[in-house]
Amino acid sequence: MNYTEKVMDHFMNPRNVGKIEDANAIAEVGNPSCGDVIKMYLKINGEMIEDIKFQTFGCGAAIAVSSQTTEMVKGKSLKEALDITRDQVADELGGLPAVKMHCSNLAADALHQAVKTYMKEHGIA
Amino acid sequence: MNYTEKVMDHFMNPRNVGKIEDANAIAEVGNPSCGDVIKMYLKINGEMIEDIKFQTFGCGAAIAVSSQTTEMVKGKSLKEALDITRDQVADELGGLPAVKMHCSNLAADALHQAVKTYMKEHGIA
Amino acid sequence: MERIYLDYNATTPVRPEVRDAVLPFLNKLFGNPSSRHLEGRQVKTKIEAARAQVAAAIGADPERIVFNAGATEGNVTVLRGYQVNYKEKKGRNHIIVSGVEHPAVYDTAKKMAGEGYEVSFVPVDGEGNLDMAFLKNAIKETTGLISVMTVNNETGVIYPVKEIAKIAHEKGILFHTDAVQAIGKMPFSVKDIDADFVTLSAHKVYAPKGVGALYIKKGKRLDPLLTGGHQENNRRAGTENVVGMVAMGRALELASGEMAADRERIGKIRDAFEARILAEVPHTRRNGGADNRLYTTSNISFRFVEGEAIQLKLDYHGIAVSTGSACSSGTLDPSHVIMAICNGDEEEAHSSIRFSFGKYSKMEEVGYVVDRVKEVVAQLRSFSPLYDKFMNSKPK
Amino acid sequence: MERIYLDYNATTPVRPEVRDAVLPFLNKLFGNPSSRHLEGRQVKTKIEAARAQVAAAIGADPERIVFNAGATEGNVTVLRGYQVNYKEKKGRNHIIVSGVEHPAVYDTAKKMAGEGYEVSFVPVDGEGNLDMAFLKNAIKETTGLISVMTVNNETGVIYPVKEIAKIAHEKGILFHTDAVQAIGKMPFSVKDIDADFVTLSAHKVYAPKGVGALYIKKGKRLDPLLTGGHQENNRRAGTENVVGMVAMGRALELASGEMAADRERIGKIRDAFEARILAEVPHTRRNGGADNRLYTTSNISFRFVEGEAIQLKLDYHGIAVSTGSACSSGTLDPSHVIMAICNGDEEEAHSSIRFSFGKYSKMEEVGYVVDRVKEVVAQLRSFSPLYDKFMNSKPK
Ligand SMILES: Cc1ncc(COP(=O)(O)O)c(C=O)c1O
Ligand SMILES: Cc1ncc(COP(=O)(O)O)c(C=O)c1O
């Protein structure tokens, strides 16, 4: 089981880690007993994701995928964020070991959940 | 499966090989389909085995055992010949591989058969 | 920088003396040990010498040793083949194994449970010790085999195999122990324990991977897994792994002579390391009781962070450790062993790291390793949602 | 004097290039390939490269190759594990194997016959060729597997495996071939033959003993014999024999490139030897037809004398040959293969010697070997009671 260089880079130097104190969209997915918990904090302004940070409990892939996802959506619109799929994240990272593909699901899931909740709360269709 | 030096010596330089043209006791034991046939030719004078030769079709052990047996009985009495056991022959050779112990049976068997037939024919008890 | 290898329970380097012992077999000594010609006989003599070396290391007679491809094969052979010893063959289909066995026993037993066998798994407590009352109660008319490892590969916990052998034999039941992690590291005598079957592996004692041995007590038998040729006295068919056998023999011979000194030296390093980690890294837990544990192993859960992440970062810093056992690395489930010991707290199970020490471990390395562990765990906790939650829930 | 080794079908020396390839794995490259740290990943990469080399040698995709402890394990795994491919699992318990298979197939099949399986053994004619009509007639509703070797280890006879695979597949039956003696010596493509399972061994192609591989066609499965860890993609548990795998890969890579030249050179030596023996030693018989036979092997019966005696004397004169196969050497029964070919004439079967040629065979050796064979056979006949009888029964 080998990680790509890009996975290792994101894992060793994760981008956008931590919390956003005044986040207006937050979502947590996963479960400690599965070994992965990803929590996303978003600062949304109108249709735009102005800032995004994450906290992750999980394996190297889970951390890299979280970091990669935040990079892909920062400054993007909500619609663009919803279009990002788990496979795209994995592709951006140069692929993930087969056994780890479920970890990448989690980050996109957390992002989508945060955005959808925000849209619902703000009546955005 | 290792043969002792003595087995190898008897195998490479078998004593008393061949036929005795004027033998007065002959016996053959074994069977080509078992892989071993031993034929003993004896020249008996009164109670004494004056000469003994053998022909053997068989493995190294069968040949060594045949040779060893002839050495052990040449010049011995009929009674002494009957006392020789397969185990004695094997012991004289410094032992035989377990899987080969049946070959040593054959030579003593051939000897005993020849001697017994002779004694019967000559009314020796 | 030299790397620091702390994964001796997963596998060990081939030591130079063992390498030297096998080189002739990669060269002139190439005969098939079953061949009757000189080339074959020369090699046959050498594998018999290796057999004697392995036998000596466990106090057995050489003819009781069957070489094979490793402890997985040994364990499967015992589990699949023990019933041949019983008259009521098919009736003795209940086996008792500990809940902390290596997958070669644990998963095999689970599989057998779906194939007409009945299996009881004996649980362990929070220190990794076996529930002996459970074990005794599990025994019934149909029990044919009890299998409990000598030393656990993930925690180093030592099991009372002599006592269990006695319990088994009192009820006329066969006893097997997987002694892979014990052999060459602590005194071990098949006669003292009175085991019926013992499995060994070479690659944990500085010999190559892919070779092992099985001890079968006199008068006992196993239905062979590999059938065909007459090798190993009709107990295991297949052309012999000559290089592996010679290596295993030499390695165990060396290990027996060095055991006491190793124990002293390596034990000190492990203890120094463990004491500092537990004292200097908050929210840690040792998996396995302090006593009753082999000096080779330190298994620690670092709460709020996931084991693989720690492992990867330490690897980056030149330190090789493991999460769970190497064999489990194809799955994402936490080790059933650590799960058992954590009483089902999966988060703690996911947070465990095994540090295992061996011949080339040095006291001087402890400081560097402890510093990196502290650093890495702190980094990972800094963005762990679980740690964040924990800290915020604490009364200020 | 240098010894003359003519027992390449029993086993081969490790060639220097293969030895060089494995030395790093007896040294710095010692990680467990299942470990995620650098030590493990480095080794994992190398065993995957070895897998690709083995795959290339038989025209397979690398992920179709499962490494194991040799062809005995491979053969037993196929025979014991094929039924998992059928819905009517238990119903597909009839297997068809040739009467000249290696004991790992032949004896295993015999054993299975006593355990709820039904087995048909396909006979051969006096040239060693399979009775194809028998094979076709043996097929029935419950047939689940046909297993016929590619090249016989005792005679060198080549079997029409492509044709048999087709017959099997037309009836929806799985086909397995033991290709141990073919691999690296003649062109062999799993795609061309369309085999479902193929067993290979390393030690016949100048790599060490105790390692082999199993090809499993895409979409087909085998119930694993060894269970536990997740190695080999869950198809064969147990820490990998890294040295063996790397060696096997390198050896097959080399063999593929040298096959054509070897065939030419070694074939000439075998032919020259055989022609002289048959012409100059009276009362001999070649076991195996002249055509349809691999260039490596010459199996001759020397009437009126027993094979082991010839072998021992040749050994004394520095020549290594064999009677039957090395695996059979624990018994005294004549090889079932030679028995089959001798039409049950056990005397001729007991009189057979296998001369097998390989990479280090030299044309210059032929003269010495033929002279010693003539001398030894004559010596042994001089006191053979069977020869005496034969000579005296001849009309003068
Ligand atoms: C306790 C224990 N049993 C069995 C095994 C399996 O041994 P092998 O890799 O030789 O199959 C191992 C290690 O891999 C082990 O630690
Ligand atoms: C045709 C054939 N099949 C199987 C085997 C057994 O292979 P291994 O010794 O690797 O188990 C051999 C040789 O030993 C062989 O010649």
Coordinates of C-alpha atoms in Angstrom, one line a residue, chain C:
Chain C
M1 CA 20.5 9.4 9.1
E2 CA 20.4 5.7 10.0
R3 CA 16.8 4.4 10.3
I4 CA 15.6 3.2 13.6
Y5 CA 13.7 -0.1 13.2
L6 CA 11.2 -0.8 16.0
D7 CA 9.2 -3.5 14.3
Y8 CA 11.0 -6.6 15.3
N9 CA 7.7 -8.4 16.0
A10 CA 6.8 -8.0 12.4
T11 CA 10.0 -9.4 11.0
T12 CA 13.7 -9.2 11.6
P13 CA 16.8 -8.7 9.4
V14 CA 18.8 -11.8 8.5
R15 CA 21.8 -11.7 10.8
P16 CA 25.3 -12.0 9.2
E17 CA 26.0 -15.4 10.8
V18 CA 22.8 -16.8 9.3
R19 CA 23.5 -15.3 5.9
D20 CA 27.0 -16.9 6.0
A21 CA 25.4 -20.3 6.9
V22 CA 23.2 -20.3 3.8
L23 CA 25.5 -19.0 1.2
P24 CA 26.9 -22.4 0.3
F25 CA 23.3 -23.5 -0.5
L26 CA 23.0 -20.8 -3.0
N27 CA 26.1 -22.2 -4.6
K28 CA 27.7 -25.7 -4.6
L29 CA 25.3 -27.3 -2.2
F30 CA 22.3 -27.5 -4.4
G31 CA 21.2 -31.1 -4.4
N32 CA 17.7 -32.2 -3.7
P33 CA 17.8 -33.8 -0.2
S34 CA 15.6 -36.6 -1.4
S35 CA 18.1 -37.6 -4.1
R36 CA 20.3 -40.6 -3.2
H37 CA 23.4 -39.3 -5.0
L38 CA 26.2 -37.3 -3.4
E39 CA 24.6 -34.0 -4.2
G40 CA 21.5 -35.0 -2.5
R41 CA 23.1 -36.8 0.5
Q42 CA 25.3 -33.8 1.3
V43 CA 22.3 -31.6 1.6
K44 CA 20.2 -34.1 3.4
T45 CA 22.9 -34.2 6.1
K46 CA 22.7 -30.5 6.5
I47 CA 19.0 -30.3 6.8
E48 CA 19.1 -33.0 9.5
A49 CA 21.6 -30.9 11.3
A50 CA 19.3 -27.9 11.1
R51 CA 16.5 -30.0 12.4
A52 CA 18.6 -30.9 15.4
Q53 CA 19.3 -27.3 16.0
V54 CA 15.7 -26.3 15.9
A55 CA 14.8 -29.3 18.2
A56 CA 17.5 -28.3 20.7
A57 CA 16.1 -24.8 20.9
I58 CA 12.8 -26.1 22.2
G59 CA 14.0 -29.2 24.1
A60 CA 12.6 -31.7 21.5
D61 CA 13.9 -34.7 19.8
P62 CA 14.9 -33.9 16.2
E63 CA 12.4 -36.4 14.6
R64 CA 9.6 -34.5 16.2
I65 CA 10.3 -31.4 14.1
V66 CA 8.6 -30.9 10.7
F67 CA 9.8 -28.1 8.6
N68 CA 7.3 -26.0 6.6
A69 CA 6.7 -22.6 5.0
G70 CA 6.1 -20.7 8.2
A71 CA 3.9 -20.5 11.2
T72 CA 0.8 -19.8 9.2
E73 CA 1.1 -23.2 7.6
G74 CA 1.9 -24.7 10.9
N75 CA -1.1 -23.2 12.6
V76 CA -3.5 -24.2 9.8
T77 CA -2.0 -27.7 9.7
V78 CA -2.8 -28.1 13.4
L79 CA -6.3 -26.7 13.3
R80 CA -7.2 -28.6 10.1
G81 CA -5.4 -31.8 11.0
Y82 CA -5.7 -32.6 14.7
Q83 CA -8.9 -34.7 14.5
V84 CA -6.9 -37.7 13.1
N85 CA -5.8 -38.4 16.7
Y86 CA -9.3 -39.2 17.8
K87 CA -11.2 -42.4 17.3
E88 CA -14.4 -40.3 17.3
K89 CA -12.8 -38.1 14.6
K90 CA -15.8 -36.2 13.3
G91 CA -17.2 -35.9 16.8
R92 CA -14.2 -33.9 18.2
N93 CA -15.1 -30.8 16.2
H94 CA -15.1 -28.3 19.0
I95 CA -12.0 -26.2 19.4
I96 CA -11.1 -23.5 21.9
V97 CA -8.8 -20.7 20.9
S98 CA -7.9 -17.5 22.7
G99 CA -9.4 -14.3 21.4
V100 CA -6.0 -12.8 20.9
E101 CA -4.5 -15.4 18.5
H102 CA -2.7 -14.5 15.4
P103 CA -5.0 -14.4 12.3
A104 CA -3.5 -17.7 11.2
V105 CA -5.3 -19.3 14.1
Y106 CA -8.0 -16.7 14.7
D107 CA -9.3 -16.3 11.2
T108 CA -8.8 -20.0 10.4
A109 CA -10.9 -20.9 13.4
K110 CA -13.6 -18.4 12.4
K111 CA -13.6 -19.9 8.9
M112 CA -13.9 -23.4 10.4
A113 CA -16.8 -22.3 12.4
G114 CA -18.7 -22.0 9.1
E115 CA -17.6 -25.4 8.0
G116 CA -19.0 -27.8 10.6
Y117 CA -16.7 -26.9 13.5
E118 CA -17.7 -25.3 16.7
V119 CA -15.3 -22.7 18.0
S120 CA -15.0 -21.0 21.4
F121 CA -13.0 -17.8 21.7
V122 CA -11.6 -17.2 25.1
P123 CA -11.8 -13.4 26.0
V124 CA -9.0 -11.4 27.7
D125 CA -9.2 -8.7 30.3
G126 CA -8.0 -5.1 30.1
E127 CA -4.4 -6.2 30.7
G128 CA -4.6 -8.9 28.0
N129 CA -4.8 -11.8 30.4
L130 CA -7.0 -14.8 29.5
D131 CA -10.2 -15.5 31.3
M132 CA -9.2 -18.9 32.6
A133 CA -12.7 -19.6 34.1
F134 CA -14.2 -19.1 30.7
L135 CA -11.7 -21.4 29.2
K136 CA -12.4 -24.2 31.7
N137 CA -16.1 -23.8 31.3
A138 CA -15.9 -23.9 27.5
I139 CA -14.6 -27.5 27.6
K140 CA -17.1 -30.1 26.6
E141 CA -17.4 -33.7 25.4
T142 CA -16.7 -32.8 21.8
T143 CA -13.7 -30.5 22.5
G144 CA -10.7 -31.8 20.5
L145 CA -8.2 -29.0 20.6
I146 CA -7.2 -26.0 22.7
S147 CA -4.9 -23.5 21.1
V148 CA -3.4 -20.6 23.0
M149 CA -0.3 -18.7 21.9
T150 CA 2.7 -18.5 24.2
V151 CA 3.4 -14.8 23.7
N152 CA 1.1 -12.3 21.9
N153 CA 2.6 -10.6 18.9
E154 CA 0.9 -7.3 19.4
T155 CA 1.2 -6.8 23.1
G156 CA 3.9 -9.2 24.3
V157 CA 1.6 -10.6 26.9
I158 CA 2.7 -14.1 28.0
Y159 CA 0.1 -16.8 28.5
P160 CA 0.1 -19.7 31.0
V161 CA 0.5 -22.4 28.4
K162 CA 1.8 -25.0 30.8
E163 CA -1.3 -24.6 33.0
I164 CA -3.5 -24.7 30.0
A165 CA -1.8 -27.8 28.6
K166 CA -2.5 -29.5 31.9
I167 CA -6.2 -28.5 31.9
A168 CA -6.5 -29.8 28.3
H169 CA -4.7 -33.1 29.1
E170 CA -6.8 -33.7 32.2
K171 CA -9.8 -33.8 29.9
G172 CA -8.0 -35.8 27.2
I173 CA -7.8 -32.8 24.9
L174 CA -4.9 -31.9 22.6
F175 CA -3.0 -28.7 23.3
H176 CA -1.4 -26.5 20.7
T177 CA 0.6 -23.3 21.2
D178 CA 1.8 -20.8 18.6
A179 CA 5.2 -20.0 20.1
V180 CA 6.4 -17.7 17.3
Q181 CA 7.0 -14.7 19.4
A182 CA 8.5 -16.7 22.3
I183 CA 11.1 -18.8 20.6
G184 CA 14.7 -17.6 20.9
K185 CA 13.5 -14.9 23.3
M186 CA 12.6 -16.7 26.4
P187 CA 13.2 -20.2 27.8
F188 CA 10.8 -22.6 26.1
S189 CA 10.7 -26.4 26.5
V190 CA 8.1 -28.6 24.9
K191 CA 8.7 -31.2 27.6
D192 CA 8.1 -28.7 30.4
I193 CA 5.0 -27.3 28.9
D194 CA 3.9 -30.7 27.6
A195 CA 2.5 -29.3 24.4
D196 CA 1.2 -31.6 21.7
F197 CA 1.8 -29.2 18.9
V198 CA 4.0 -26.1 18.7
T199 CA 4.3 -23.7 15.7
L200 CA 7.5 -21.8 15.0
S201 CA 8.6 -19.3 12.4
A202 CA 12.1 -18.4 11.3
H203 CA 11.7 -14.7 10.3
K204 CA 11.2 -13.5 13.8
V205 CA 14.6 -14.8 14.9
Y206 CA 16.9 -13.2 12.3
A207 CA 16.4 -15.8 9.6
P208 CA 14.6 -15.4 6.2
K209 CA 10.8 -15.3 5.7
G210 CA 8.8 -18.2 4.4
V211 CA 10.2 -21.0 6.6
G212 CA 9.0 -22.4 9.9
A213 CA 8.6 -25.6 11.8
L214 CA 6.0 -27.6 13.6
Y215 CA 6.7 -29.7 16.7
I216 CA 4.5 -32.8 16.9
K217 CA 4.7 -34.7 20.2
K218 CA 5.7 -38.4 20.0
G219 CA 2.6 -40.5 19.5
K220 CA 0.6 -37.6 18.1
R221 CA -0.2 -37.1 14.5
L222 CA -1.6 -34.4 12.1
D223 CA -3.3 -35.0 8.8
P224 CA -0.9 -33.4 6.4
L225 CA -2.0 -30.3 4.6
L226 CA 0.5 -30.9 1.8
T227 CA 0.4 -34.4 0.2
G228 CA 2.5 -35.9 -2.5
G229 CA 6.2 -36.7 -1.9
H230 CA 7.7 -38.5 1.1
Q231 CA 9.6 -35.5 2.5
E232 CA 9.7 -34.7 6.2
N233 CA 8.9 -38.4 7.0
N234 CA 5.6 -38.3 5.1
R235 CA 4.4 -35.4 7.3
R236 CA 4.8 -32.6 4.8
A237 CA 5.2 -33.1 1.0
G238 CA 7.2 -30.7 -1.2
T239 CA 10.8 -30.2 -2.0
E240 CA 12.4 -28.8 1.1
N241 CA 13.2 -25.1 1.5
V242 CA 16.9 -26.0 2.2
V243 CA 18.1 -22.4 2.5
G244 CA 15.3 -21.6 4.9
M245 CA 15.9 -24.7 7.1
V246 CA 19.6 -24.2 7.4
A247 CA 19.0 -20.6 8.2
M248 CA 16.4 -21.4 10.8
G249 CA 18.6 -24.0 12.5
R250 CA 21.5 -21.6 12.7
A251 CA 19.4 -18.7 13.9
L252 CA 17.8 -20.7 16.7
E253 CA 21.2 -22.1 17.8
L254 CA 22.6 -18.6 18.1
A255 CA 19.5 -17.3 19.8
S256 CA 19.6 -19.9 22.5
G257 CA 23.1 -18.9 23.5
E258 CA 22.3 -15.2 23.5
M259 CA 18.9 -15.2 25.1
A260 CA 19.8 -14.2 28.6
A261 CA 22.0 -11.3 27.5
D262 CA 19.4 -10.1 25.0
R263 CA 16.7 -10.2 27.6
E264 CA 18.7 -8.0 29.9
R265 CA 19.8 -5.5 27.3
I266 CA 16.7 -5.2 25.2
G267 CA 14.4 -5.3 28.2
K268 CA 16.2 -2.2 29.6
I269 CA 15.7 -0.3 26.4
R270 CA 12.1 -1.2 26.1
D271 CA 11.5 -0.2 29.8
A272 CA 13.3 3.1 29.4
F273 CA 11.3 3.9 26.3
E274 CA 8.0 2.9 27.8
A275 CA 8.5 4.7 31.0
R276 CA 9.3 8.0 29.2
I277 CA 6.4 7.7 26.8
L278 CA 3.8 7.0 29.5
A279 CA 5.2 9.8 31.6
E280 CA 5.7 12.4 28.9
V281 CA 2.9 11.9 26.5
P282 CA -0.5 12.7 28.1
H283 CA -3.6 10.5 27.4
T284 CA -1.7 7.3 26.6
R285 CA -2.5 3.8 27.7
R286 CA -0.4 0.7 27.6
N287 CA -2.0 -2.3 26.0
G288 CA -1.0 -5.3 28.1
G289 CA -0.2 -5.5 31.8
A290 CA 3.2 -4.5 33.0
D291 CA 4.0 -7.9 34.3
N292 CA 3.6 -11.1 32.4
R293 CA 4.9 -9.4 29.3
L294 CA 7.9 -10.2 27.1
Y295 CA 10.6 -7.6 27.1
T296 CA 10.4 -7.1 23.4
T297 CA 7.2 -5.2 23.0
S298 CA 5.5 -2.0 24.0
N299 CA 2.0 -1.4 22.7
I300 CA 0.6 2.1 23.4
S301 CA -2.7 3.8 22.5
F302 CA -2.3 7.5 21.9
R303 CA -5.8 8.8 22.4
F304 CA -7.5 11.2 19.9
V305 CA -5.1 10.3 17.1
E306 CA -5.2 7.4 14.6
G307 CA -2.4 4.9 14.6
E308 CA -1.6 4.9 10.9
A309 CA -1.1 8.7 10.9
I310 CA 1.4 8.3 13.8
Q311 CA 3.1 5.5 12.0
L312 CA 3.5 7.4 8.8
K313 CA 4.9 10.5 10.4
L314 CA 7.4 8.4 12.4
D315 CA 8.3 6.6 9.2
Y316 CA 9.0 10.0 7.7
H317 CA 11.3 10.7 10.6
G318 CA 13.2 7.5 10.0
I319 CA 11.4 5.3 12.6
A320 CA 9.7 2.1 11.7
V321 CA 6.8 1.0 14.0
S322 CA 3.5 -0.7 13.3
T323 CA -0.2 -0.5 14.0
G324 CA -1.7 -3.9 14.7
S325 CA 0.1 -6.7 13.0
A326 CA 1.7 -6.6 9.6
C327 CA -0.7 -9.3 8.4
S328 CA -3.7 -7.2 9.2
S329 CA -2.5 -4.4 7.0
G330 CA -4.8 -5.4 4.2
T331 CA -7.8 -4.3 6.2
L332 CA -8.9 -1.1 8.0
D333 CA -10.4 -2.8 11.0
P334 CA -8.6 -2.3 14.2
S335 CA -6.7 -5.4 15.4
H336 CA -9.0 -7.9 17.1
V337 CA -6.3 -8.2 19.7
I338 CA -6.2 -4.6 20.7
M339 CA -10.0 -4.4 20.4
A340 CA -10.2 -7.3 22.9
I341 CA -7.9 -5.6 25.3
C342 CA -9.5 -2.2 24.9
N343 CA -12.8 -3.8 25.9
G344 CA -14.4 -2.8 22.6
D345 CA -13.3 0.9 22.8
E346 CA -12.6 1.1 19.1
E347 CA -11.2 4.6 19.3
E348 CA -8.4 3.4 21.6
A349 CA -7.9 0.4 19.4
H350 CA -7.4 2.7 16.4
S351 CA -4.9 4.7 18.3
S352 CA -2.5 2.0 19.1
I353 CA 1.1 1.7 18.1
R354 CA 3.3 -1.3 18.6
F355 CA 7.0 -0.6 19.3
S356 CA 9.0 -3.8 19.2
F357 CA 12.6 -4.0 20.1
G358 CA 15.3 -6.4 19.1
K359 CA 19.0 -7.2 18.6
Y360 CA 19.9 -4.0 16.8
S361 CA 18.0 -1.7 19.1
K362 CA 20.2 0.8 21.0
M363 CA 19.6 2.7 24.2
E364 CA 20.9 5.8 22.5
E365 CA 17.9 5.7 20.1
V366 CA 15.4 6.1 22.9
G367 CA 15.7 9.8 23.3
Y368 CA 15.2 10.5 19.6
V369 CA 12.2 8.2 19.3
V370 CA 10.5 9.6 22.4
D371 CA 11.0 13.2 21.1
R372 CA 9.6 12.3 17.7
V373 CA 6.6 10.5 19.2
K374 CA 5.8 13.5 21.4
E375 CA 6.1 15.9 18.5
V376 CA 4.1 13.8 16.1
V377 CA 1.3 13.0 18.5
A378 CA 1.1 16.7 19.4
Q379 CA 0.9 17.7 15.8
L380 CA -1.9 15.3 15.0
R381 CA -3.8 16.2 18.1
S382 CA -3.6 19.8 17.1
F383 CA -6.2 19.2 14.4
S384 CA -8.0 16.2 15.9
P385 CA -11.7 16.9 16.3
L386 CA -11.8 14.3 19.1
Y387 CA -9.0 16.0 21.0
D388 CA -10.7 19.4 20.5
K389 CA -13.9 18.0 21.9
F390 CA -12.2 16.4 24.8
M391 CA -10.3 19.6 25.8
N392 CA -13.4 21.7 25.5
S393 CA -15.5 19.4 27.6
K394 CA -13.0 19.5 30.4
P395 CA -13.9 21.7 33.3
K396 CA -11.6 24.7 33.0

